[in-house]
Short mmCIF file of C-alpha atoms in Angstrom, two decimals:
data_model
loop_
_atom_site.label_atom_id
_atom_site.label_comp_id
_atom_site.label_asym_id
_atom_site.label_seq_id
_atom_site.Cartn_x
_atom_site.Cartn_y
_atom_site.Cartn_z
CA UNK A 5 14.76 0.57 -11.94
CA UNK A 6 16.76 1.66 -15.13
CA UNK A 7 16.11 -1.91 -17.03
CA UNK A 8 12.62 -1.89 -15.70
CA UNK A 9 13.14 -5.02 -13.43
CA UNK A 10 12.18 -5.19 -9.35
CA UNK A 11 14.68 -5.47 -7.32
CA UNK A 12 14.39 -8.36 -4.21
CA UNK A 13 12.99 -5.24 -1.63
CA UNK A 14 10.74 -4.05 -4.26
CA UNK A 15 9.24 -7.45 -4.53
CA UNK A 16 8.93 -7.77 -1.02
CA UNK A 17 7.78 -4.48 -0.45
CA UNK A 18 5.12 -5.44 -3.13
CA UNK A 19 4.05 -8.61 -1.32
CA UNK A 20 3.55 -6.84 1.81
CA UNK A 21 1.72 -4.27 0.51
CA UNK A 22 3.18 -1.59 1.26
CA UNK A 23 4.21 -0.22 -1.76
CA UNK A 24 2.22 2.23 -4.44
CA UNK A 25 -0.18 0.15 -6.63
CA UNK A 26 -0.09 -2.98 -4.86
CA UNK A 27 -1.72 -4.54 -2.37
CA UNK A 28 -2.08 -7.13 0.67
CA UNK A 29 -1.89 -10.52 0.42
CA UNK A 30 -2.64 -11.51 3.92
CA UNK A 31 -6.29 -12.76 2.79
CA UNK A 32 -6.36 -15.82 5.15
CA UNK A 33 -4.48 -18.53 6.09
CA UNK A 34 -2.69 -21.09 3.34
CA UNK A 35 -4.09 -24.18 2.24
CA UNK A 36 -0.82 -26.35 2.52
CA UNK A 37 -2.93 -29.52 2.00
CA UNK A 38 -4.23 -29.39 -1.31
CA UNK A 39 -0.80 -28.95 -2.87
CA UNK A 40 2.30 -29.95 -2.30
CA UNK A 41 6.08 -28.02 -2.48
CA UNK A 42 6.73 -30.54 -5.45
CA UNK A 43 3.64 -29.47 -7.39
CA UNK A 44 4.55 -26.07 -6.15
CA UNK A 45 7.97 -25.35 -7.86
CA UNK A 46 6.87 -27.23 -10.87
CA UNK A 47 3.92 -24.92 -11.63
CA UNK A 48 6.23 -22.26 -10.74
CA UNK A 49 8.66 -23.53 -13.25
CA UNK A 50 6.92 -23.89 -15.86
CA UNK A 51 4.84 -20.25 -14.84
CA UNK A 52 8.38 -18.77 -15.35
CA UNK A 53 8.94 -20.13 -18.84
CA UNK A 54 6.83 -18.03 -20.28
CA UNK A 55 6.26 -14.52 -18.50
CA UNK A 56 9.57 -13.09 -20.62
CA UNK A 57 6.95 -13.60 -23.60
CA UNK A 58 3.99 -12.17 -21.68
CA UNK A 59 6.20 -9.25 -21.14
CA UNK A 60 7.12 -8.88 -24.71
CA UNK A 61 3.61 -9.08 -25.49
CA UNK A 62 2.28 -6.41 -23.52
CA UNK A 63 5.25 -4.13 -24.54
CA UNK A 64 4.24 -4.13 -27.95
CA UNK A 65 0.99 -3.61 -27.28
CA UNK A 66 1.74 -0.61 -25.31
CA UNK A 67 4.25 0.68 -26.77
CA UNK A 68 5.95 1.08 -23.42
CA UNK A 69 8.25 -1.47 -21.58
CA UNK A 70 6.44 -3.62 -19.40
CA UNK A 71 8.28 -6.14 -17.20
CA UNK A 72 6.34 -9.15 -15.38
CA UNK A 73 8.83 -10.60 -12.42
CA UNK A 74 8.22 -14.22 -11.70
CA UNK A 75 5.79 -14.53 -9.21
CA UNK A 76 5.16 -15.89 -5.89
CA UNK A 77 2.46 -18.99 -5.34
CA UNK A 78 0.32 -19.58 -2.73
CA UNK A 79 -3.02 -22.13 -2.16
CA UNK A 80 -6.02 -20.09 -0.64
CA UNK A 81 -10.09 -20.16 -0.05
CA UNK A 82 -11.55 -18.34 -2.99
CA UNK A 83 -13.97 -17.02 -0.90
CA UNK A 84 -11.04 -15.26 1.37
CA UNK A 85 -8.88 -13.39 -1.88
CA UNK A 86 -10.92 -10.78 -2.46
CA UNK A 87 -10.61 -9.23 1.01
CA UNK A 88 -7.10 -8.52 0.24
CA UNK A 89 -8.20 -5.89 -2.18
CA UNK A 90 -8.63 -2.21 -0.73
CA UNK A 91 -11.84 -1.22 -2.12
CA UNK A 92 -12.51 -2.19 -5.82
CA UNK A 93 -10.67 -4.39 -7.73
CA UNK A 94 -10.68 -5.27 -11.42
CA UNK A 95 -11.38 -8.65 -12.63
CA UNK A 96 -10.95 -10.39 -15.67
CA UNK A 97 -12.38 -13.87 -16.02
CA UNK A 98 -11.61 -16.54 -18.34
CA UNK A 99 -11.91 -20.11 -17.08
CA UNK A 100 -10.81 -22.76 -19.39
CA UNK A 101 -13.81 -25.51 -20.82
CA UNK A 102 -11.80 -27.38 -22.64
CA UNK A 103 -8.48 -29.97 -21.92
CA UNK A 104 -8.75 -29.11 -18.07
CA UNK A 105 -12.16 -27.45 -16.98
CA UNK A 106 -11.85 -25.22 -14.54
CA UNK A 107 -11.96 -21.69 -12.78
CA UNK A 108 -8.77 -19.13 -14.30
CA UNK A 109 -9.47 -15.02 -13.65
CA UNK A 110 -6.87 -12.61 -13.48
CA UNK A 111 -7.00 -9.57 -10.67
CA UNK A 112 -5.51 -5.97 -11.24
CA UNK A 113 -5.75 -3.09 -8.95
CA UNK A 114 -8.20 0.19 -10.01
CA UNK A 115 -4.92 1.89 -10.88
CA UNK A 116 -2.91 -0.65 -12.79
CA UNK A 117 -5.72 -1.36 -14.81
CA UNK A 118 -6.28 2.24 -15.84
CA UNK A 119 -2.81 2.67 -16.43
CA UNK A 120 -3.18 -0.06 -18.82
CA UNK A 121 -6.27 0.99 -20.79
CA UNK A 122 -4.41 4.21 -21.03
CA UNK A 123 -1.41 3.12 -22.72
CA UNK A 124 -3.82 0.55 -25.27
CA UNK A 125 -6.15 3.22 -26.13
CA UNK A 126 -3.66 5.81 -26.51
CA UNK A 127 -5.63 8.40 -23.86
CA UNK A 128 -3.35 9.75 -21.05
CA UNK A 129 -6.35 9.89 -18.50
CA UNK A 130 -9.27 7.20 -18.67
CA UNK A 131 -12.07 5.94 -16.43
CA UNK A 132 -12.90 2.09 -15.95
CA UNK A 133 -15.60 2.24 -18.57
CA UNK A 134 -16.52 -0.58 -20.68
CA UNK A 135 -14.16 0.76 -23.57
CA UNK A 136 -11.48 0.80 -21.04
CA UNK A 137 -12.43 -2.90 -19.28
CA UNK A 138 -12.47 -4.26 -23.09
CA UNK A 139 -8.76 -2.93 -23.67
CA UNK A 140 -7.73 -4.79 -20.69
CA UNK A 141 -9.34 -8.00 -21.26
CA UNK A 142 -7.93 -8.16 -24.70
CA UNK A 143 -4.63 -7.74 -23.41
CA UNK A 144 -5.17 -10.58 -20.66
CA UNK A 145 -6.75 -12.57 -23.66
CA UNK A 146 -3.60 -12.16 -25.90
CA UNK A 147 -1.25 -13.25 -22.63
CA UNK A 148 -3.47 -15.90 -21.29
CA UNK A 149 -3.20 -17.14 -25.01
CA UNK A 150 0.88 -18.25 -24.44
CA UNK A 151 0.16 -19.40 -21.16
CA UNK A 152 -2.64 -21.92 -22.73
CA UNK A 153 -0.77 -23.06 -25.21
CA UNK A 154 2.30 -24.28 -23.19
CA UNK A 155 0.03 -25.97 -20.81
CA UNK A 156 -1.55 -27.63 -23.24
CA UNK A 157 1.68 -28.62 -24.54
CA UNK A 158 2.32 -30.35 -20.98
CA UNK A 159 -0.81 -32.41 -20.91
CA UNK A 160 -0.94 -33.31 -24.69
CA UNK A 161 -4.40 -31.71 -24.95
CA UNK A 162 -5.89 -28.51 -25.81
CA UNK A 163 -6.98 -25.88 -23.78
CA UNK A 164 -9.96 -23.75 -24.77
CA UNK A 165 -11.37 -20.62 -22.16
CA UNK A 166 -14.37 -19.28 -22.56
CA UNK A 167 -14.29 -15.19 -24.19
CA UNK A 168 -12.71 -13.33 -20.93
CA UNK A 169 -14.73 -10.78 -19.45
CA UNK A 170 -13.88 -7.72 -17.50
CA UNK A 171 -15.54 -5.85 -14.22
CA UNK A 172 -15.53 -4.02 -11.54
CA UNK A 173 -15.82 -5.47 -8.58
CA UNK A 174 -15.56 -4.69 -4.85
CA UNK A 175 -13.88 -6.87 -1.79
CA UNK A 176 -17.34 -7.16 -0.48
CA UNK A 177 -19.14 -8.52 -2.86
CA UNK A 178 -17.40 -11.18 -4.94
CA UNK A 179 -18.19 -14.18 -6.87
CA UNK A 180 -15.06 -15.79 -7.09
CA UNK A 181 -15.62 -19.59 -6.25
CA UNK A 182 -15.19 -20.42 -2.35
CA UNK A 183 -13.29 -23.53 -2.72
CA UNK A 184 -9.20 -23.98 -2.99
CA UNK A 185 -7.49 -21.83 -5.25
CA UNK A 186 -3.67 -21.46 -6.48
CA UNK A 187 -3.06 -17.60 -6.73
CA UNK A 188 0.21 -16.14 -8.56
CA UNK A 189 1.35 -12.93 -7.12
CA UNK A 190 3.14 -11.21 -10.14
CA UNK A 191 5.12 -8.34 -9.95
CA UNK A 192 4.70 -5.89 -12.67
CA UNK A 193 6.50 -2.62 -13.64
CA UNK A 194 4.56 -0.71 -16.84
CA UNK A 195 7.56 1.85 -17.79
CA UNK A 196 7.90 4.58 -15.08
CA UNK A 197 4.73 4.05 -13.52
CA UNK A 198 5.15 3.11 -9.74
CA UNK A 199 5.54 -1.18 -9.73
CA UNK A 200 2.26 -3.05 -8.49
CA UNK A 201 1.53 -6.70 -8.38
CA UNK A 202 -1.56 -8.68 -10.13
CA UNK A 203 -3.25 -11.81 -9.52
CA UNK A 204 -3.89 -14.84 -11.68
CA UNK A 205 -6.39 -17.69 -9.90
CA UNK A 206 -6.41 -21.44 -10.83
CA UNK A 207 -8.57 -23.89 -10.24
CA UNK A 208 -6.39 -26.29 -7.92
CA UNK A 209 -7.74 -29.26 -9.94
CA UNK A 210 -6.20 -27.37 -13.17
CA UNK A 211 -2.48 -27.02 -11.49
CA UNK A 212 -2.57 -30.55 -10.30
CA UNK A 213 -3.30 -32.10 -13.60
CA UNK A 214 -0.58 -29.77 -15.31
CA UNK A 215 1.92 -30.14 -12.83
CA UNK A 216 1.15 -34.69 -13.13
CA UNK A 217 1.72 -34.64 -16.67
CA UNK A 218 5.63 -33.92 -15.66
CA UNK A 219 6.47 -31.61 -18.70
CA UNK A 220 6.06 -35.17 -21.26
CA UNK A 221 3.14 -34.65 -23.76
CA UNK A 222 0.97 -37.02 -23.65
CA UNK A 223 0.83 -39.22 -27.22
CA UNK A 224 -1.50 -38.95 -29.26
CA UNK A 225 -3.81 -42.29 -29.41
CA UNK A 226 -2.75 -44.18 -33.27
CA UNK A 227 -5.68 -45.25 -35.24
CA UNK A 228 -5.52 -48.56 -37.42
CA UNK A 229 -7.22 -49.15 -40.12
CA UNK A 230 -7.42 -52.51 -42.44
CA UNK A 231 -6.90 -52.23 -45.53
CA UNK A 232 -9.86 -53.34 -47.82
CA UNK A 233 -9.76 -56.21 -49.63
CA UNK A 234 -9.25 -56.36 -52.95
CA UNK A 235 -11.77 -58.63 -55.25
CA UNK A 236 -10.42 -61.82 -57.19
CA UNK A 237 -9.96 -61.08 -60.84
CA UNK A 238 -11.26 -64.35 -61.10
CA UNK A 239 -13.94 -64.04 -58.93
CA UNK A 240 -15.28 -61.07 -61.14
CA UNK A 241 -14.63 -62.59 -64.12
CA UNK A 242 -17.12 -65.81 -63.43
CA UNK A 243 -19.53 -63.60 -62.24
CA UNK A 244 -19.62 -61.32 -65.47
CA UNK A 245 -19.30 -64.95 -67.36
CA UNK A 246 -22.55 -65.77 -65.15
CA UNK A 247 -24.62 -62.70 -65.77
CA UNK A 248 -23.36 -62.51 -69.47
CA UNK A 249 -24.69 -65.87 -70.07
CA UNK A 250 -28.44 -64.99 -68.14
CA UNK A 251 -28.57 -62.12 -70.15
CA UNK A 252 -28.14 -63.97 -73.26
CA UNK A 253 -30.58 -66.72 -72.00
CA UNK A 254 -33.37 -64.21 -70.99
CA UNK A 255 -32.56 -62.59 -75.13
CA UNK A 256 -33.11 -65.89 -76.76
CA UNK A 257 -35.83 -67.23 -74.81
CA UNK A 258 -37.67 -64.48 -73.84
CA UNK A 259 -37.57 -65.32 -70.20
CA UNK A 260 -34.63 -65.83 -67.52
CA UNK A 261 -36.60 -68.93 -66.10
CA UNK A 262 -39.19 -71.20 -67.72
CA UNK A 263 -41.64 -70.23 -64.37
CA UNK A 264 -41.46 -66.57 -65.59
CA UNK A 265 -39.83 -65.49 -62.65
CA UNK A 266 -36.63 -62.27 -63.72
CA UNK A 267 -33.72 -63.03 -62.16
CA UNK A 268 -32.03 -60.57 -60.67
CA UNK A 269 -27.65 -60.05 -60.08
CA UNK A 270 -26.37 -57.84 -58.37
CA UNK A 271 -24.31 -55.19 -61.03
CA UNK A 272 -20.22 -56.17 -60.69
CA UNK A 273 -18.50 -52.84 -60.87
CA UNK A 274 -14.81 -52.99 -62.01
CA UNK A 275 -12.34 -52.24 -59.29
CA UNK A 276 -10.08 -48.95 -59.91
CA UNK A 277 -6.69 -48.59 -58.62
CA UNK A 278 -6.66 -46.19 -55.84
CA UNK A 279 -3.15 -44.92 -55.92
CA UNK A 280 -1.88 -42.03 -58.24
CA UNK A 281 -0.31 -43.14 -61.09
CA UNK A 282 3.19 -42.23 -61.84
CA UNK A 283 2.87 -39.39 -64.55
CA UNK A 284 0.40 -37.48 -62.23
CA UNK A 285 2.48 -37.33 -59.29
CA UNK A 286 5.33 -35.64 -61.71
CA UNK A 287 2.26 -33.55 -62.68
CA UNK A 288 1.30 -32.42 -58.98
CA UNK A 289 5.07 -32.24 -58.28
CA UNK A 290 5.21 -29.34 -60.72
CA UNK A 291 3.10 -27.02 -58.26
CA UNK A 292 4.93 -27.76 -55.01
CA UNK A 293 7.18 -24.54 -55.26
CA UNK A 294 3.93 -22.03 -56.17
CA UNK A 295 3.15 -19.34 -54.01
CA UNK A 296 -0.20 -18.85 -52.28
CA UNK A 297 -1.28 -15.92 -50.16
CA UNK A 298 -2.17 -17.41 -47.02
CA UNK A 299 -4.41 -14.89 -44.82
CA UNK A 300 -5.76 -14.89 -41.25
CA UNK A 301 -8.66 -12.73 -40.61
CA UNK A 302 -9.92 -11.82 -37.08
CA UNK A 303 -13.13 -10.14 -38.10
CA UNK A 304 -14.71 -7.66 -40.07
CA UNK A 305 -17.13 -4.67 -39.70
CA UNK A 306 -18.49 -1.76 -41.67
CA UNK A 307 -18.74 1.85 -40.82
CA UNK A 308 -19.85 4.71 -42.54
CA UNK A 309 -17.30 6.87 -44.48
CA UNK A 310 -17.61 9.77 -41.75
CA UNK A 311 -16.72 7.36 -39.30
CA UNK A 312 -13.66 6.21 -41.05
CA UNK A 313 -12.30 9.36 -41.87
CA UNK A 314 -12.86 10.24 -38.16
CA UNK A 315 -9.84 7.77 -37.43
CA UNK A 316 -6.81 8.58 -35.54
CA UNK A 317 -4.51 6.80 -33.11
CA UNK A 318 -5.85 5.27 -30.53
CA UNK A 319 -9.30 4.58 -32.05
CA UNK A 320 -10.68 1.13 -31.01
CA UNK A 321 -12.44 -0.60 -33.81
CA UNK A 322 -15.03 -3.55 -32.93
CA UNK A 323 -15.44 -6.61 -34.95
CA UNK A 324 -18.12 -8.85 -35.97
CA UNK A 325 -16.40 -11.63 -33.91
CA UNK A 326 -16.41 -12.50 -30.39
CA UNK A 327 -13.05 -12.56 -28.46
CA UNK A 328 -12.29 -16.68 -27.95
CA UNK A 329 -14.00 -17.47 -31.63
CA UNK A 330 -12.14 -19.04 -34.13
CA UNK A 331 -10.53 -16.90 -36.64
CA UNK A 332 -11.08 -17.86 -40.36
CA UNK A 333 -7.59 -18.70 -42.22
CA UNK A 334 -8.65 -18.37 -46.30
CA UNK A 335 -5.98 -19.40 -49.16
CA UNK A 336 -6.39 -17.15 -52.19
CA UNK A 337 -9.15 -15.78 -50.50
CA UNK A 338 -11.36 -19.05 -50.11
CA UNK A 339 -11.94 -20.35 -46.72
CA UNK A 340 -9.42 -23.33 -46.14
CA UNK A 341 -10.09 -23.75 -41.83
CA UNK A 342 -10.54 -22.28 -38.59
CA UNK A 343 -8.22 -21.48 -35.73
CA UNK A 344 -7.14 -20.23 -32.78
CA UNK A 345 -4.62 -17.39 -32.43
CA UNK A 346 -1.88 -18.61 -30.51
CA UNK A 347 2.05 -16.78 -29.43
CA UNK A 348 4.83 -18.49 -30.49
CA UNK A 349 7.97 -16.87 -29.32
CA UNK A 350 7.29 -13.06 -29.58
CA UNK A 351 5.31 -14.02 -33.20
CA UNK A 352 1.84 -14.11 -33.13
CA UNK A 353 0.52 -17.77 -34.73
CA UNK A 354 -2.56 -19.70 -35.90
CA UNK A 355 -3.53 -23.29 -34.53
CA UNK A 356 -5.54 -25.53 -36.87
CA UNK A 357 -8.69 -26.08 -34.75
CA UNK A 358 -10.83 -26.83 -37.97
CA UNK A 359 -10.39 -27.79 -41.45
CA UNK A 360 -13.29 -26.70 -44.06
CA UNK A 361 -15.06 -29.94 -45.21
CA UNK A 362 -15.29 -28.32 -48.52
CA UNK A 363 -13.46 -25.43 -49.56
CA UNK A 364 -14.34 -25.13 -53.21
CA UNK A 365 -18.09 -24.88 -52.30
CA UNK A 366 -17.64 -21.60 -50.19
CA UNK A 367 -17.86 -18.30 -52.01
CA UNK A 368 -14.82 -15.86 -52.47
CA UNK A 369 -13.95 -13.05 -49.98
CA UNK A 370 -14.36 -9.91 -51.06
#
């Protein structure tokens, strides 16, 4: 347990439940028909490919060393899972609604969670308040983030979950859907806290439509488009001969037409070349090398001075933004896009989701 990693009797120990912070598993019988061994080990695989991340994540978050094992997979009645749960159980929901609907929660124990909203709020003792469910489902947010983005990666799409959302909730009374589930079994170890195991529950439709799009992204759709035509010179030159000539006609004469009718032409407006010319481009290439601040901002608030100078470490400040909305990206302070905050590696990222129609008409950010 030096490098913080579970060794194979720990792990079993774990699934069995039989070992501090964990829990049972045995809560009903496997559904070996909705998905097969193949399906299986791919999820798994690709499950594994990111949990050294997740771990990373969480560790700087914490400030402790946390250490997520891969897990174990299993297909089971939704209905049935909570039963394995002693008691109360913490759940955070966040079922994706975009790229592949469907239901997605995660499931920590009473103590693993507190343990957790310990180490985020910087309190050594805390009670599963709604401060303390918040810390937690941020956390889950920021590693159900990675996981979204490499699926999406998979299936060529992308993902989108709804804000995740924290409770309490008890093995008698849950709302977790009734039909097929897949449910990872992860080990965890949080520093020298005792090792537990938590839960993460798929849709099975979700896993089967990763797991078919065999690790290939799917390409893009191309769009054509014809070029437009451009007019004949000639053309537009014996139709300003024509209306030249009318005009003069109507000057002379008084009127266009000896019934006294006006004739009327549509106006011939002289075509303008589209590309740039060539001394502009050197003029544009001049400013390829300048600097911009680029900034990301997740939200703002404001707060009396009293409350500011109240800060310390630890202190949990709440912004103007729900978790799961687009964050505003601004260049030299003007609003450029939105996004979605994404982890690349152990570096947190921003993915385009939006582009400002038009930037220069916004107001600068203060």
């Amino acid at each position: 347990m030096s490098d913080g990693a579970l060794s194979q009797d720990e792990i079993d120990a774990l699934m069995s439940g039989s070992s501090t912070g964990g829990f049972g598993f045995d809560s009903g019988a496997s559904s070996n028909d909705g998905l097969s061994e193949n399906e299986k080990q791919s999820f798994l695989s690709i499950v594994n490919s990111i949990i050294d991340t997740q771990s990373a994540t969480l560790t700087g978050m914490m400030g402790k060393t946390v250490t997520i094992s891969p897990p174990s997979i299993e297909v089971l009645p939704g209905g049935n899972i909570s039963a394995g749960f002693d008691g109360s159980y913490v759940r955070i929901q966040s079922s994706f609604t975009d790229g592949v609907p469907g239901y997605h929660a995660y499931l920590f124990t009473d103590e693993i969670s507190k343990v957790m909203a310990g180490l985020l709020s910087g309190l050594e003792e805390v009670e599963l308040d709604e401060a303390s469910l918040s810390a937690v489902s941020e956390a889950v947010n920021t590693i159900s983030g990675s996981a979204m983005t490499v699926f999406g990666d998979k299936i060529g799409q992308t993902i989108m979950s709804e804000p995740a959302s924290a409770e309490v909730k008890d093995s008698s009374d849950s709302d977790i859907p009734t039909g097929d589930l897949v449910k990872l079994n992860f080990p965890i170890t949080i520093d020298d806290n005792p090792p537990a195991v938590f839960n993460e529950l798929f849709d099975i439709s979700v896993v089967k439509e990763i797991t078919a799009a065999g690790g290939a992204p799917k390409e893009a759709p191309r769009i054509q488009q014809s070029a437009p035509k451009a007019s004949s010179p000639q053309g537009s030159a014996q139709s300003a001969d024509m209306g030249m000539a009318m005009g003069m006609g109507a000057g002379i004469g008084g009127n266009a037409s000896p019934q006294g009718y006006v004739n009327i032409q549509n106006v011939q407006y002289p075509s303008f070349p589209s590309a740039i010319s060539s001394s502009e481009q050197g003029n544009i290439s001049l400013l390829m090398d300048v600097n911009m601040e680029m900034t990301v901002e997740l939200g703002r608030t404001k707060k009396p001075i009293r409350e500011i100078l109240s800060m310390g470490e630890g202190t949990i400040i709440e912004l103007d933004k729900l978790a799961g909305e687009p964050v505003d990206i601004l260049v030299n302070h003007k609003l450029i896009a939105n996004g979605e905050v994404v982890v690349i590696d152990e570096n947190f990222g921003v993915r385009v989701t939006k582009i400002v129609s038009n930037p220069t008409g916004v107001n600068d950010v203060t």
